[in-house]
Amino acid sequence: MIKLGVLTSGGDAPGMNAAIRAVVKTANYYNIEVIGIEGGYQGLIEGKFHELTSRDIDYIADKGGTFLKTSRCPEFMKESGRIKALNVLKGHGINDLVVIGGEGSFKGAQKLHELGLNVIGIPATIDNDLSYTDYSIGFDTTLNTILECLGKIKDTDLSHDKTTIVEVMGRYCGDLALYSALAGAGEIISTPERKLDFEEICSKLNVKIKSGKKDNLILITENMYNIQELQKYVEDRLDISVRTSILGFIQRGGHPSAFDRILASKMGMKAVELLLKGYSGRAVGIKENDLINVDIEKVHSRVSSNNDKYSLLDTILA
């Protein structure tokens, strides 16, 4: 292996830059040149390549987002686009690639692997929705951002005896809402794994209010409800005033936490070492605090099944 390519794809996640840094540092340690591919798979097809040196990546580990940038690429979804991408790589002497991203990015990596390219995937998605790994890069930082926002909302709720419905990210996985509630930032929680209907939410909220707690936070995962419809239903049903807040993309930005930087560094180093050992079509992950690698074909997004954590949540919120 003489040249190694690295790209980030899909949604940005805090810690991606730390993973890039680790890939470059590890490769350079083994005298391997690293080529940064700008703009994900679109940049791969267009040949947006430049060499990455230690000078380029020494100061990026603490930055959010991805300095290699990312984008969607409809052309890459077609076989003709993938063959074009492969030819571009080979034309630049690149036979090995590290892909940093989520499930969609890994599917692209798998297709390149099937075409004969050596590819390793590193999980980076704030949703933490990949079934094979306990944590993906960006989840911890996003969770802490959410907790900071919720703490400020709860301050106002307490001051005015108000209830607020807050929608957090997660797509089809409720880990961000679940872990936020476990950390003490919610009285009522509804996630894809444990979805409450409008009446169940009102019933739980009514119990809280009758017990004397008038400041309550209802925490929900995105794409589950129309938040304005839920607000109106609760207000009409319980005759109270309710606020709503959608945290949105503020959750995806910001300086990565120490946990995410260290996790990204470990995974970046592991990815390069796997390629050096001749592995391909694998995804790096972490399970019970040990680094693992699995067949990238078996990587799928999931609805989380943290039953033990939901049991703990039930006790905490009782």
PDB file of N, CA and C in Angstrom, residues 35-39 42-50 88:
ATOM      1  N   ILE A  35      -4.392  10.620   0.657  1.00  0.00           N
ATOM      2  CA  ILE A  35      -5.067  11.542  -0.245  1.00  0.00           C
ATOM      3  C   ILE A  35      -6.457  11.846   0.315  1.00  0.00           C
ATOM      4  N   GLY A  36      -6.692  13.101   0.614  1.00  0.00           N
ATOM      5  CA  GLY A  36      -8.002  13.524   1.087  1.00  0.00           C
ATOM      6  C   GLY A  36      -8.944  13.716  -0.094  1.00  0.00           C
ATOM      7  N   ILE A  37     -10.158  13.187   0.022  1.00  0.00           N
ATOM      8  CA  ILE A  37     -11.162  13.299  -1.039  1.00  0.00           C
ATOM      9  C   ILE A  37     -12.241  14.258  -0.548  1.00  0.00           C
ATOM     10  N   GLU A  38     -12.383  15.377  -1.219  1.00  0.00           N
ATOM     11  CA  GLU A  38     -13.272  16.442  -0.751  1.00  0.00           C
ATOM     12  C   GLU A  38     -14.690  16.269  -1.289  1.00  0.00           C
ATOM     13  N   GLY A  39     -15.667  16.348  -0.377  1.00  0.00           N
ATOM     14  CA  GLY A  39     -17.068  16.309  -0.801  1.00  0.00           C
ATOM     15  C   GLY A  39     -17.653  14.925  -0.928  1.00  0.00           C
ATOM     16  N   GLN A  42     -19.317  12.354  -4.187  1.00  0.00           N
ATOM     17  CA  GLN A  42     -19.372  13.280  -5.316  1.00  0.00           C
ATOM     18  C   GLN A  42     -17.970  13.773  -5.661  1.00  0.00           C
ATOM     19  N   GLY A  43     -17.221  14.121  -4.645  1.00  0.00           N
ATOM     20  CA  GLY A  43     -15.841  14.548  -4.857  1.00  0.00           C
ATOM     21  C   GLY A  43     -14.973  13.421  -5.379  1.00  0.00           C
ATOM     22  N   LEU A  44     -15.310  12.182  -4.991  1.00  0.00           N
ATOM     23  CA  LEU A  44     -14.577  11.028  -5.494  1.00  0.00           C
ATOM     24  C   LEU A  44     -14.757  10.897  -7.003  1.00  0.00           C
ATOM     25  N   ILE A  45     -15.987  11.006  -7.463  1.00  0.00           N
ATOM     26  CA  ILE A  45     -16.266  10.912  -8.897  1.00  0.00           C
ATOM     27  C   ILE A  45     -15.609  12.063  -9.661  1.00  0.00           C
ATOM     28  N   GLU A  46     -15.623  13.248  -9.050  1.00  0.00           N
ATOM     29  CA  GLU A  46     -15.077  14.432  -9.728  1.00  0.00           C
ATOM     30  C   GLU A  46     -13.563  14.571  -9.580  1.00  0.00           C
ATOM     31  N   GLY A  47     -12.954  13.677  -8.793  1.00  0.00           N
ATOM     32  CA  GLY A  47     -11.501  13.714  -8.624  1.00  0.00           C
ATOM     33  C   GLY A  47     -11.003  14.882  -7.802  1.00  0.00           C
ATOM     34  N   LYS A  48     -11.779  15.288  -6.791  1.00  0.00           N
ATOM     35  CA  LYS A  48     -11.351  16.387  -5.923  1.00  0.00           C
ATOM     36  C   LYS A  48     -10.414  15.841  -4.853  1.00  0.00           C
ATOM     37  N   PHE A  49      -9.173  15.640  -5.233  1.00  0.00           N
ATOM     38  CA  PHE A  49      -8.182  14.998  -4.391  1.00  0.00           C
ATOM     39  C   PHE A  49      -7.074  15.984  -4.022  1.00  0.00           C
ATOM     40  N   HIS A  50      -6.543  15.831  -2.812  1.00  0.00           N
ATOM     41  CA  HIS A  50      -5.314  16.542  -2.459  1.00  0.00           C
ATOM     42  C   HIS A  50      -4.608  15.783  -1.344  1.00  0.00           C
ATOM     43  N   VAL A  88     -11.401   6.511 -11.299  1.00  0.00           N
ATOM     44  CA  VAL A  88     -10.725   7.737 -10.861  1.00  0.00           C
ATOM     45  C   VAL A  88      -9.699   7.414  -9.776  1.00  0.00           C
TER      46      VAL A  88
END
